[in-house]
CSV table of N, CA, C and O in Angstrom, one decimal:
chain,number,residue,atom,x,y,z
A,10,MET,N,-13.2,-70.8,11.6
A,10,MET,CA,-12.8,-71.0,10.0
A,10,MET,C,-11.8,-71.8,9.7
A,10,MET,O,-10.8,-71.5,10.0
A,11,PRO,N,-11.9,-73.0,9.1
A,11,PRO,CA,-10.8,-73.8,8.7
A,11,PRO,C,-10.0,-73.2,7.7
A,11,PRO,O,-10.5,-72.4,6.9
A,12,LEU,N,-8.5,-73.5,7.6
A,12,LEU,CA,-7.8,-72.9,6.9
A,12,LEU,C,-8.1,-73.8,5.5
A,12,LEU,O,-8.0,-74.9,5.5
A,13,ALA,N,-8.0,-73.0,4.4
A,13,ALA,CA,-8.4,-73.5,3.1
A,13,ALA,C,-6.9,-73.8,2.3
A,13,ALA,O,-6.7,-74.6,1.3
A,14,VAL,N,-5.9,-73.1,2.8
A,14,VAL,CA,-4.8,-73.0,1.9
A,14,VAL,C,-3.6,-74.2,2.5
A,14,VAL,O,-3.3,-74.2,3.6
A,15,THR,N,-3.1,-74.8,1.4
A,15,THR,CA,-1.9,-75.9,1.8
A,15,THR,C,-0.8,-75.3,1.0
A,15,THR,O,-0.7,-75.1,-0.1
A,16,LEU,N,0.4,-75.2,1.8
A,16,LEU,CA,1.5,-74.8,1.3
A,16,LEU,C,2.4,-75.9,0.8
A,16,LEU,O,2.4,-76.9,1.5
A,17,ILE,N,3.1,-75.9,-0.3
A,17,ILE,CA,3.6,-76.8,-0.8
A,17,ILE,C,5.4,-76.5,-1.1
A,17,ILE,O,5.6,-75.5,-1.6
A,18,ARG,N,6.0,-77.4,-0.5
A,18,ARG,CA,7.6,-77.3,-0.6
A,18,ARG,C,8.3,-78.5,-1.4
A,18,ARG,O,7.5,-79.6,-1.4
A,19,SER,N,9.3,-78.2,-2.0
A,19,SER,CA,10.0,-79.3,-2.8
A,19,SER,C,11.5,-79.4,-2.4
A,19,SER,O,12.0,-78.3,-2.3
A,20,HIS,N,11.8,-80.7,-2.1
A,20,HIS,CA,13.2,-80.8,-1.7
A,20,HIS,C,14.1,-80.9,-3.0
A,20,HIS,O,15.4,-80.7,-3.0
A,21,GLU,N,13.3,-80.6,-4.3
A,21,GLU,CA,14.1,-80.7,-5.6
A,21,GLU,C,14.6,-79.1,-5.8
A,21,GLU,O,15.3,-79.0,-6.8
A,22,LEU,N,14.2,-78.2,-5.1
A,22,LEU,CA,14.3,-76.9,-5.3
A,22,LEU,C,15.3,-76.2,-4.1
A,22,LEU,O,15.3,-76.8,-3.2
A,23,SER,N,15.7,-75.2,-4.5
A,23,SER,CA,16.6,-74.5,-3.4
A,23,SER,C,16.0,-74.3,-2.2
A,23,SER,O,14.8,-73.7,-2.1
A,24,ASP,N,16.7,-74.5,-1.2
A,24,ASP,CA,16.1,-74.2,0.2
A,24,ASP,C,16.6,-73.0,0.8
A,24,ASP,O,16.4,-72.5,2.0
A,25,VAL,N,17.2,-72.0,-0.1
A,25,VAL,CA,17.6,-70.8,0.3
A,25,VAL,C,16.5,-69.8,0.4
A,25,VAL,O,16.5,-68.9,1.4
A,26,VAL,N,15.5,-70.1,-0.5
A,26,VAL,CA,14.5,-69.2,-0.6
A,26,VAL,C,13.6,-69.6,0.8
A,26,VAL,O,13.2,-70.6,1.0
A,27,GLN,N,13.0,-68.5,1.3
A,27,GLN,CA,12.3,-68.6,2.6
A,27,GLN,C,10.8,-68.6,2.5
A,27,GLN,O,10.2,-67.9,3.1
A,28,TYR,N,10.3,-69.3,1.5
A,28,TYR,CA,8.8,-69.5,1.4
A,28,TYR,C,8.4,-70.7,0.6
A,28,TYR,O,9.4,-71.2,-0.1
A,29,ALA,N,7.3,-71.2,0.5
A,29,ALA,CA,6.7,-72.2,0.0
A,29,ALA,C,6.7,-71.9,-1.6
A,29,ALA,O,6.6,-70.8,-2.1
A,30,TYR,N,7.0,-72.8,-2.4
A,30,TYR,CA,7.0,-72.6,-3.8
A,30,TYR,C,5.8,-72.7,-4.5
A,30,TYR,O,5.4,-72.2,-5.6
A,31,ALA,N,4.9,-73.3,-3.9
A,31,ALA,CA,3.4,-73.5,-4.4
A,31,ALA,C,2.4,-73.5,-3.4
A,31,ALA,O,2.7,-73.6,-2.1
A,32,ALA,N,1.0,-73.3,-3.7
A,32,ALA,CA,0.2,-73.4,-2.7
A,32,ALA,C,-1.2,-73.9,-3.4
A,32,ALA,O,-1.4,-73.6,-4.5
A,33,THR,N,-2.1,-74.6,-2.7
A,33,THR,CA,-3.3,-75.2,-3.3
A,33,THR,C,-4.4,-74.5,-2.2
A,33,THR,O,-4.2,-74.2,-1.2
A,34,ALA,N,-5.8,-74.6,-2.8
A,34,ALA,CA,-6.9,-74.4,-2.2
A,34,ALA,C,-7.9,-75.3,-2.8
A,34,ALA,O,-8.1,-75.8,-3.7
A,35,PRO,N,-8.6,-76.0,-1.9
A,35,PRO,CA,-9.8,-76.8,-2.4
A,35,PRO,C,-10.7,-76.2,-3.2
A,35,PRO,O,-11.1,-75.0,-3.2
A,36,ALA,N,-11.6,-77.1,-3.9
A,36,ALA,CA,-12.5,-76.6,-5.0
A,36,ALA,C,-13.5,-75.8,-4.2
A,36,ALA,O,-14.1,-74.8,-4.8
A,37,GLU,N,-14.1,-76.1,-3.0
A,37,GLU,CA,-14.9,-75.4,-2.4
A,37,GLU,C,-14.5,-74.2,-1.6
A,37,GLU,O,-15.2,-73.3,-1.2
A,38,ALA,N,-13.3,-73.8,-1.9
A,38,ALA,CA,-12.9,-72.6,-1.3
A,38,ALA,C,-13.4,-71.3,-2.0
A,38,ALA,O,-13.5,-71.3,-3.1
A,39,ARG,N,-13.6,-70.1,-1.4
A,39,ARG,CA,-13.9,-69.0,-1.9
A,39,ARG,C,-12.7,-68.2,-2.0
A,39,ARG,O,-11.8,-68.0,-1.2
A,40,LEU,N,-12.4,-67.8,-3.4
A,40,LEU,CA,-11.1,-67.2,-3.6
A,40,LEU,C,-11.4,-65.7,-3.4
A,40,LEU,O,-12.4,-65.2,-3.8
A,41,ILE,N,-10.4,-64.9,-2.9
A,41,ILE,CA,-10.5,-63.6,-2.8
A,41,ILE,C,-9.1,-62.9,-3.6
A,41,ILE,O,-8.1,-63.2,-3.3
A,42,PHE,N,-9.5,-62.1,-4.6
A,42,PHE,CA,-8.5,-61.6,-5.3
A,42,PHE,C,-8.4,-60.0,-4.8
A,42,PHE,O,-9.2,-59.3,-4.9
A,43,LEU,N,-7.3,-59.7,-4.1
A,43,LEU,CA,-7.0,-58.3,-3.5
A,43,LEU,C,-6.3,-57.3,-4.7
A,43,LEU,O,-5.4,-57.8,-5.1
A,44,ALA,N,-6.9,-56.0,-4.6
A,44,ALA,CA,-6.1,-55.1,-5.3
A,44,ALA,C,-4.6,-55.0,-4.6
A,44,ALA,O,-4.6,-55.3,-3.5
A,45,GLY,N,-3.8,-54.2,-5.3
A,45,GLY,CA,-2.6,-54.0,-4.6
A,45,GLY,C,-2.7,-53.1,-3.4
A,45,GLY,O,-3.4,-52.1,-3.5
A,46,ALA,N,-2.2,-53.7,-2.3
A,46,ALA,CA,-2.3,-52.9,-1.1
A,46,ALA,C,-1.3,-51.8,-1.2
A,46,ALA,O,0.0,-52.1,-1.2
A,47,CYS,N,-1.5,-50.6,-0.9
A,47,CYS,CA,-0.5,-49.6,-1.0
A,47,CYS,C,-0.3,-48.8,0.2
A,47,CYS,O,-1.2,-48.9,1.1
A,48,PRO,N,0.9,-48.1,0.3
A,48,PRO,CA,1.1,-47.3,1.6
A,48,PRO,C,0.4,-46.1,1.9
A,48,PRO,O,1.1,-45.1,2.1
A,49,LEU,N,-0.9,-46.3,1.8
A,49,LEU,CA,-1.6,-44.9,1.8
A,49,LEU,C,-2.4,-44.7,3.0
A,49,LEU,O,-3.0,-45.7,3.7
A,50,ASN,N,-2.5,-43.4,3.8
A,50,ASN,CA,-3.1,-43.3,4.9
A,50,ASN,C,-4.7,-43.2,4.6
A,50,ASN,O,-5.1,-43.0,3.3
A,51,ARG,N,-5.5,-42.9,5.7
A,51,ARG,CA,-7.0,-42.9,5.2
A,51,ARG,C,-7.3,-41.7,4.4
A,51,ARG,O,-8.1,-41.7,3.7
A,52,ASP,N,-6.5,-40.6,4.6
A,52,ASP,CA,-6.6,-39.2,4.1
A,52,ASP,C,-6.1,-39.5,2.6
A,52,ASP,O,-6.2,-38.3,2.0
A,53,GLY,N,-5.5,-40.5,2.2
A,53,GLY,CA,-5.1,-40.5,0.9
A,53,GLY,C,-3.5,-40.1,0.8
A,53,GLY,O,-3.1,-40.2,-0.5
A,54,SER,N,-3.0,-39.6,1.7
A,54,SER,CA,-1.5,-39.3,1.7
A,54,SER,C,-0.6,-40.6,1.7
A,54,SER,O,-1.1,-41.5,2.2
A,55,THR,N,0.6,-40.5,1.2
A,55,THR,CA,1.4,-41.5,1.3
A,55,THR,C,2.1,-41.6,2.5
A,55,THR,O,2.8,-40.6,2.8
A,56,ALA,N,2.1,-42.7,3.1
A,56,ALA,CA,2.8,-42.8,4.4
A,56,ALA,C,4.4,-43.3,4.1
A,56,ALA,O,4.7,-43.8,3.1
A,57,GLY,N,5.2,-42.9,5.0
A,57,GLY,CA,6.6,-43.2,5.0
A,57,GLY,C,7.4,-42.9,3.7
A,57,GLY,O,8.1,-43.6,2.9
A,58,VAL,N,7.1,-41.5,3.4
A,58,VAL,CA,7.7,-41.1,2.1
A,58,VAL,C,9.2,-41.3,2.2
A,58,VAL,O,9.9,-41.0,3.1
A,59,GLY,N,9.9,-41.8,1.2
A,59,GLY,CA,11.3,-42.1,0.9
A,59,GLY,C,11.7,-43.5,2.0
A,59,GLY,O,13.0,-43.6,1.7
A,60,ASP,N,10.8,-44.0,2.5
A,60,ASP,CA,11.3,-44.8,3.5
A,60,ASP,C,10.7,-46.5,3.2
A,60,ASP,O,9.4,-46.7,3.4
A,61,TYR,N,11.4,-47.3,2.5
A,61,TYR,CA,10.9,-48.6,2.0
A,61,TYR,C,10.3,-49.6,3.1
A,61,TYR,O,9.3,-50.0,2.9
A,62,PRO,N,11.0,-49.6,4.2
A,62,PRO,CA,10.4,-50.7,5.1
A,62,PRO,C,9.0,-49.9,5.6
A,62,PRO,O,8.2,-50.7,5.9
A,63,ALA,N,9.0,-48.6,6.0
A,63,ALA,CA,7.8,-47.9,6.6
A,63,ALA,C,6.7,-48.3,5.6
A,63,ALA,O,5.7,-48.4,5.9
A,64,GLN,N,7.0,-47.9,4.1
A,64,GLN,CA,6.1,-48.1,3.3
A,64,GLN,C,5.6,-49.6,3.2
A,64,GLN,O,4.3,-49.9,3.1
A,65,ALA,N,6.4,-50.6,3.4
A,65,ALA,CA,6.0,-52.1,3.4
A,65,ALA,C,5.1,-52.3,4.6
A,65,ALA,O,4.1,-53.0,4.3
A,66,ARG,N,5.5,-51.8,5.7
A,66,ARG,CA,4.5,-52.0,7.0
A,66,ARG,C,3.2,-51.4,6.8
A,66,ARG,O,2.2,-52.0,7.0
A,67,LYS,N,3.2,-50.1,6.2
A,67,LYS,CA,1.8,-49.5,6.0
A,67,LYS,C,1.0,-50.5,4.9
A,67,LYS,O,-0.4,-50.8,5.0
A,68,ALA,N,1.6,-50.9,3.9
A,68,ALA,CA,1.1,-51.7,2.8
A,68,ALA,C,0.5,-52.9,3.5
A,68,ALA,O,-0.5,-53.3,3.3
A,69,MET,N,1.3,-53.5,4.4
A,69,MET,CA,0.8,-54.7,5.0
A,69,MET,C,-0.3,-54.7,5.9
A,69,MET,O,-1.3,-55.3,6.0
A,70,GLU,N,-0.5,-53.4,6.7
A,70,GLU,CA,-1.5,-53.0,7.5
A,70,GLU,C,-2.5,-52.8,6.7
A,70,GLU,O,-3.8,-53.3,7.1
A,71,ASN,N,-2.7,-52.2,5.5
A,71,ASN,CA,-3.8,-52.0,4.6
A,71,ASN,C,-4.2,-53.4,4.1
A,71,ASN,O,-5.4,-53.5,3.8
A,72,LEU,N,-3.4,-54.2,3.8
A,72,LEU,CA,-3.6,-55.8,3.2
A,72,LEU,C,-4.4,-56.5,4.3
A,72,LEU,O,-5.4,-57.0,3.8
A,73,ARG,N,-4.0,-56.3,5.5
A,73,ARG,CA,-4.6,-56.9,6.5
A,73,ARG,C,-6.0,-56.5,6.6
A,73,ARG,O,-7.0,-57.2,6.8
A,74,ILE,N,-6.4,-55.1,6.7
A,74,ILE,CA,-7.6,-54.5,6.6
A,74,ILE,C,-8.6,-55.1,5.5
A,74,ILE,O,-9.6,-55.2,5.6
A,75,ALA,N,-8.1,-55.1,4.3
A,75,ALA,CA,-8.7,-55.6,3.1
A,75,ALA,C,-9.0,-56.9,3.3
A,75,ALA,O,-10.2,-57.4,3.0
A,76,LEU,N,-8.1,-57.8,3.7
A,76,LEU,CA,-8.5,-59.3,4.0
A,76,LEU,C,-9.6,-59.4,4.9
A,76,LEU,O,-10.6,-60.1,4.9
A,77,MET,N,-9.4,-58.6,6.1
A,77,MET,CA,-10.5,-58.7,7.0
A,77,MET,C,-11.9,-58.5,6.7
A,77,MET,O,-13.0,-59.2,6.9
A,78,ALA,N,-12.0,-57.4,5.7
A,78,ALA,CA,-13.2,-56.8,5.2
A,78,ALA,C,-13.7,-57.9,4.1
A,78,ALA,O,-14.9,-58.2,4.2
A,79,ALA,N,-13.0,-58.8,3.7
A,79,ALA,CA,-13.4,-60.1,2.6
A,79,ALA,C,-13.6,-61.3,3.6
A,79,ALA,O,-13.7,-62.3,3.1
A,80,GLY,N,-13.4,-61.2,5.0
A,80,GLY,CA,-13.4,-62.4,5.8
A,80,GLY,C,-12.3,-63.3,5.9
A,80,GLY,O,-12.6,-64.6,5.9
A,81,ALA,N,-11.2,-62.8,5.8
A,81,ALA,CA,-10.0,-63.5,5.6
A,81,ALA,C,-8.9,-62.8,6.4
A,81,ALA,O,-9.0,-61.8,6.9
A,82,GLN,N,-7.9,-63.6,6.6
A,82,GLN,CA,-6.6,-63.2,7.3
A,82,GLN,C,-5.2,-63.6,6.7
A,82,GLN,O,-5.5,-64.3,5.5
A,83,LEU,N,-4.2,-63.0,7.1
A,83,LEU,CA,-2.9,-63.5,6.5
A,83,LEU,C,-2.8,-65.0,6.2
A,83,LEU,O,-2.2,-65.2,5.1
A,84,ASP,N,-3.1,-65.8,7.1
A,84,ASP,CA,-3.0,-67.3,6.9
A,84,ASP,C,-3.8,-67.9,5.7
A,84,ASP,O,-3.6,-69.0,5.3
A,85,ASP,N,-4.5,-67.1,5.2
A,85,ASP,CA,-5.7,-67.4,4.3
A,85,ASP,C,-4.9,-67.1,2.8
A,85,ASP,O,-5.5,-67.5,1.8
A,86,VAL,N,-3.8,-66.4,2.8
A,86,VAL,CA,-3.2,-66.0,1.6
A,86,VAL,C,-2.5,-67.0,0.8
A,86,VAL,O,-1.9,-68.0,1.3
A,87,VAL,N,-3.1,-67.2,-0.4
A,87,VAL,CA,-2.5,-68.2,-1.2
A,87,VAL,C,-1.2,-67.8,-2.0
A,87,VAL,O,-0.2,-68.8,-2.1
A,88,SER,N,-1.0,-66.5,-2.3
A,88,SER,CA,0.0,-66.1,-3.1
A,88,SER,C,0.3,-64.6,-2.8
A,88,SER,O,-0.9,-63.9,-2.9
A,89,THR,N,1.4,-64.1,-3.0
A,89,THR,CA,1.5,-62.5,-3.2
A,89,THR,C,2.5,-62.2,-4.3
A,89,THR,O,3.2,-62.9,-4.8
A,90,ARG,N,2.2,-60.8,-4.6
A,90,ARG,CA,3.1,-60.3,-5.6
A,90,ARG,C,3.6,-59.0,-4.9
A,90,ARG,O,2.8,-58.2,-4.6
A,91,VAL,N,4.9,-58.7,-4.8
A,91,VAL,CA,5.4,-57.6,-4.1
A,91,VAL,C,6.2,-56.7,-5.0
A,91,VAL,O,7.3,-57.2,-5.6
A,92,LEU,N,5.8,-55.5,-5.2
A,92,LEU,CA,6.3,-54.5,-6.2
A,92,LEU,C,7.0,-53.4,-5.3
A,92,LEU,O,6.4,-52.9,-4.5
A,93,VAL,N,8.3,-53.2,-5.9
A,93,VAL,CA,9.1,-52.2,-5.2
A,93,VAL,C,9.6,-51.2,-6.3
A,93,VAL,O,10.3,-51.8,-7.2
A,94,ALA,N,9.3,-49.9,-6.2
A,94,ALA,CA,10.0,-49.1,-7.1
A,94,ALA,C,11.4,-48.8,-6.8
A,94,ALA,O,11.7,-47.8,-6.3
A,95,SER,N,12.2,-49.4,-7.4
A,95,SER,CA,13.5,-49.4,-7.2
A,95,SER,C,14.4,-50.5,-8.1
A,95,SER,O,13.9,-51.4,-8.4
A,96,SER,N,15.7,-50.2,-8.6
A,96,SER,CA,16.3,-51.1,-9.3
A,96,SER,C,17.5,-51.4,-8.6
A,96,SER,O,18.5,-52.2,-8.9
A,97,LYS,N,17.3,-51.1,-7.1
A,97,LYS,CA,18.4,-51.7,-6.2
A,97,LYS,C,18.1,-52.8,-5.4
A,97,LYS,O,17.0,-52.9,-4.7
A,98,GLN,N,18.5,-53.8,-5.5
A,98,GLN,CA,18.4,-55.1,-4.8
A,98,GLN,C,18.1,-55.0,-3.2
A,98,GLN,O,17.3,-55.6,-2.7
A,99,SER,N,19.1,-54.1,-2.6
A,99,SER,CA,18.9,-54.0,-1.3
A,99,SER,C,17.6,-53.4,-0.7
A,99,SER,O,17.0,-53.5,0.3
A,100,ASP,N,16.9,-52.6,-1.7
A,100,ASP,CA,15.7,-51.9,-1.3
A,100,ASP,C,14.6,-53.1,-1.3
A,100,ASP,O,13.6,-53.0,-0.6
A,101,LEU,N,14.8,-53.8,-2.3
A,101,LEU,CA,13.8,-55.0,-2.5
A,101,LEU,C,14.0,-55.9,-1.4
A,101,LEU,O,12.9,-56.5,-0.7
A,102,VAL,N,15.2,-56.0,-0.9
A,102,VAL,CA,15.3,-57.0,0.3
A,102,VAL,C,14.7,-56.4,1.5
A,102,VAL,O,14.0,-57.0,2.5
A,103,ASP,N,15.0,-55.2,1.7
A,103,ASP,CA,14.4,-54.3,3.0
A,103,ASP,C,12.8,-54.5,3.0
A,103,ASP,O,12.3,-54.7,4.0
A,104,VAL,N,12.2,-54.6,2.0
A,104,VAL,CA,10.8,-54.5,1.8
A,104,VAL,C,10.4,-55.9,2.1
A,104,VAL,O,9.5,-56.3,2.9
A,105,TRP,N,11.1,-57.0,1.4
A,105,TRP,CA,10.8,-58.3,1.6
A,105,TRP,C,11.0,-58.9,3.1
A,105,TRP,O,10.0,-59.5,3.7
A,106,ASP,N,11.9,-58.2,3.7
A,106,ASP,CA,12.2,-58.5,5.2
A,106,ASP,C,10.8,-58.1,6.0
A,106,ASP,O,10.4,-59.0,6.8
A,107,VAL,N,10.4,-57.0,5.7
A,107,VAL,CA,9.1,-56.5,6.4
A,107,VAL,C,7.8,-57.5,6.0
A,107,VAL,O,7.1,-58.0,7.0
A,108,VAL,N,7.7,-57.7,4.9
A,108,VAL,CA,6.7,-58.6,4.3
A,108,VAL,C,6.8,-60.1,4.9
A,108,VAL,O,5.8,-60.6,5.5
A,109,ARG,N,7.9,-60.5,4.8
A,109,ARG,CA,8.0,-62.0,5.4
A,109,ARG,C,7.8,-62.2,7.0
A,109,ARG,O,7.2,-63.1,7.4
A,110,ALA,N,8.2,-61.1,7.6
A,110,ALA,CA,8.1,-61.1,9.2
A,110,ALA,C,6.6,-61.0,9.4
A,110,ALA,O,6.0,-61.7,10.3
A,111,ALA,N,5.8,-60.2,8.5
A,111,ALA,CA,4.2,-60.0,8.7
A,111,ALA,C,3.7,-61.4,8.6
A,111,ALA,O,2.8,-61.6,9.3
A,112,PHE,N,4.1,-62.2,7.8
A,112,PHE,CA,3.5,-63.5,7.3
A,112,PHE,C,3.9,-64.5,8.4
A,112,PHE,O,3.2,-65.5,8.5
A,113,GLY,N,5.0,-64.5,8.9
A,113,GLY,CA,5.4,-65.5,10.1
A,113,GLY,C,5.5,-66.7,9.4
A,113,GLY,O,6.2,-66.7,8.3
A,114,ALA,N,5.0,-67.7,10.0
A,114,ALA,CA,5.0,-69.1,9.7
A,114,ALA,C,4.4,-69.4,8.5
A,114,ALA,O,4.7,-70.3,7.6
A,115,HIS,N,3.4,-68.7,8.0
A,115,HIS,CA,2.7,-68.8,6.8
A,115,HIS,C,3.5,-68.2,5.6
A,115,HIS,O,3.4,-67.1,5.2
A,116,ASP,N,4.4,-68.7,5.0
A,116,ASP,CA,5.3,-68.3,4.0
A,116,ASP,C,4.7,-68.7,2.6
A,116,ASP,O,5.2,-69.5,2.0
A,117,ALA,N,3.7,-68.1,2.3
A,117,ALA,CA,3.1,-68.4,1.0
A,117,ALA,C,3.9,-68.0,-0.1
A,117,ALA,O,4.8,-67.2,-0.1
A,118,PRO,N,3.9,-68.5,-1.3
A,118,PRO,CA,4.3,-68.4,-2.5
A,118,PRO,C,4.5,-66.7,-2.8
A,118,PRO,O,3.3,-66.1,-2.6
A,119,SER,N,5.4,-66.3,-3.4
A,119,SER,CA,5.5,-64.7,-3.5
A,119,SER,C,6.3,-64.5,-4.7
A,119,SER,O,7.6,-65.1,-4.9
A,120,THR,N,6.2,-63.4,-5.2
A,120,THR,CA,7.1,-62.9,-6.3
A,120,THR,C,7.6,-61.4,-5.9
A,120,THR,O,6.5,-60.7,-5.6
A,121,LEU,N,8.8,-61.3,-5.7
A,121,LEU,CA,9.4,-59.9,-5.5
A,121,LEU,C,9.9,-59.3,-6.7
A,121,LEU,O,10.8,-60.1,-7.3
A,122,MET,N,9.5,-58.2,-7.0
A,122,MET,CA,10.0,-57.3,-8.2
A,122,MET,C,10.3,-55.9,-8.1
A,122,MET,O,9.4,-55.4,-7.4
A,123,GLY,N,11.4,-55.5,-8.7
A,123,GLY,CA,11.4,-54.0,-8.9
A,123,GLY,C,10.8,-53.6,-10.1
A,123,GLY,O,10.8,-54.3,-11.1
A,124,VAL,N,10.0,-52.6,-10.0
A,124,VAL,CA,9.4,-51.8,-11.1
A,124,VAL,C,10.1,-50.1,-11.1
A,124,VAL,O,10.5,-49.7,-10.3
A,125,THR,N,9.8,-49.7,-12.3
A,125,THR,CA,10.3,-48.4,-12.2
A,125,THR,C,9.4,-47.2,-11.7
A,125,THR,O,9.9,-46.2,-11.2
A,126,VAL,N,8.0,-47.5,-11.7
A,126,VAL,CA,7.2,-46.6,-10.9
A,126,VAL,C,5.9,-47.2,-10.4
A,126,VAL,O,5.4,-48.2,-11.0
A,127,LEU,N,5.3,-46.6,-9.4
A,127,LEU,CA,3.9,-47.2,-9.0
A,127,LEU,C,3.1,-46.0,-9.0
A,127,LEU,O,3.5,-44.7,-9.4
A,128,GLY,N,1.7,-46.2,-8.7
A,128,GLY,CA,0.6,-45.1,-9.1
A,128,GLY,C,0.6,-44.0,-8.4
A,128,GLY,O,0.0,-43.0,-8.8
A,129,TYR,N,0.7,-44.0,-7.2
A,129,TYR,CA,0.6,-42.8,-6.2
A,129,TYR,C,1.8,-42.0,-6.1
A,129,TYR,O,3.2,-42.6,-6.1
A,130,THR,N,1.8,-40.7,-5.9
A,130,THR,CA,2.9,-39.9,-5.6
A,130,THR,C,3.6,-40.3,-4.4
A,130,THR,O,3.1,-40.7,-3.5
A,131,ASP,N,5.0,-40.5,-4.5
A,131,ASP,CA,5.9,-41.0,-3.6
A,131,ASP,C,5.9,-42.4,-3.1
A,131,ASP,O,6.3,-42.6,-2.0
A,132,GLN,N,5.1,-43.2,-3.8
A,132,GLN,CA,4.7,-44.5,-3.6
A,132,GLN,C,5.9,-45.5,-4.0
A,132,GLN,O,6.6,-45.3,-5.3
A,133,LEU,N,6.6,-46.3,-3.2
A,133,LEU,CA,7.5,-47.2,-3.2
A,133,LEU,C,7.2,-48.6,-3.3
A,133,LEU,O,8.0,-49.5,-3.6
A,134,VAL,N,6.2,-49.0,-2.6
A,134,VAL,CA,5.7,-50.4,-2.4
A,134,VAL,C,4.2,-50.5,-2.7
A,134,VAL,O,3.5,-49.7,-2.4
A,135,GLU,N,4.1,-51.9,-3.2
A,135,GLU,CA,2.6,-52.3,-3.4
A,135,GLU,C,2.7,-53.9,-3.3
A,135,GLU,O,3.5,-54.4,-3.8
A,136,ILE,N,1.6,-54.4,-2.6
A,136,ILE,CA,1.6,-55.8,-2.3
A,136,ILE,C,0.4,-56.3,-2.7
A,136,ILE,O,-0.9,-56.0,-2.3
A,137,GLU,N,0.0,-57.2,-3.7
A,137,GLU,CA,-0.9,-58.0,-4.2
A,137,GLU,C,-1.1,-59.1,-3.5
A,137,GLU,O,-0.1,-59.8,-3.1
A,138,ALA,N,-2.4,-59.8,-3.4
A,138,ALA,CA,-2.4,-61.1,-2.8
A,138,ALA,C,-3.6,-61.7,-3.3
A,138,ALA,O,-4.5,-61.1,-3.8
A,139,VAL,N,-3.6,-63.0,-3.3
A,139,VAL,CA,-4.9,-63.9,-3.6
A,139,VAL,C,-4.9,-64.8,-2.3
A,139,VAL,O,-4.0,-65.3,-1.7
A,140,ALA,N,-6.2,-65.0,-1.7
A,140,ALA,CA,-6.4,-65.5,-0.6
A,140,ALA,C,-7.6,-66.6,-0.7
A,140,ALA,O,-8.2,-66.7,-1.9
A,141,ALA,N,-7.6,-67.6,0.1
A,141,ALA,CA,-8.8,-68.5,0.0
A,141,ALA,C,-9.3,-69.0,1.2
A,141,ALA,O,-8.6,-69.2,2.2
A,142,VAL,N,-10.8,-69.1,1.3
A,142,VAL,CA,-11.3,-69.3,2.4
A,142,VAL,C,-12.5,-70.4,2.3
A,142,VAL,O,-12.9,-70.4,1.3
A,143,ILE,N,-12.8,-70.9,3.4
A,143,ILE,CA,-13.8,-71.9,3.5
A,143,ILE,C,-14.9,-71.4,4.3
A,143,ILE,O,-14.7,-71.3,5.6
A,144,ASP,N,-16.0,-71.0,3.9
A,144,ASP,CA,-17.0,-70.4,4.8
A,144,ASP,C,-17.8,-71.4,5.5
A,144,ASP,O,-17.9,-72.4,5.2
């Protein structure tokens, strides 16, 4: 399956940020809009209670599973939104480090934000994504 996503960088923007600032997909690509991947185990319990990196790892695992079910993989992701239930920048950075490592060289545009609360008991992390594939 050929990759549909093209990552775009600009030398006019800060090079401190470790991801592309934009991405495109051709008109013939099938877009996949994923619900927020949560750090939930199959039985519905929250994984890694109190542990931001552990929850980020579980959310990324669940994101991969959802992508596979839709016929996609991490390299097909056009953009992400990473939600962290914390007002501490260090917690956001801890989560970002896990997410960034999981994507490897495919540094898709992303928004990282702290929020006050997420939907499940003890949930600290949620990761939304949009992907594009050419079937």
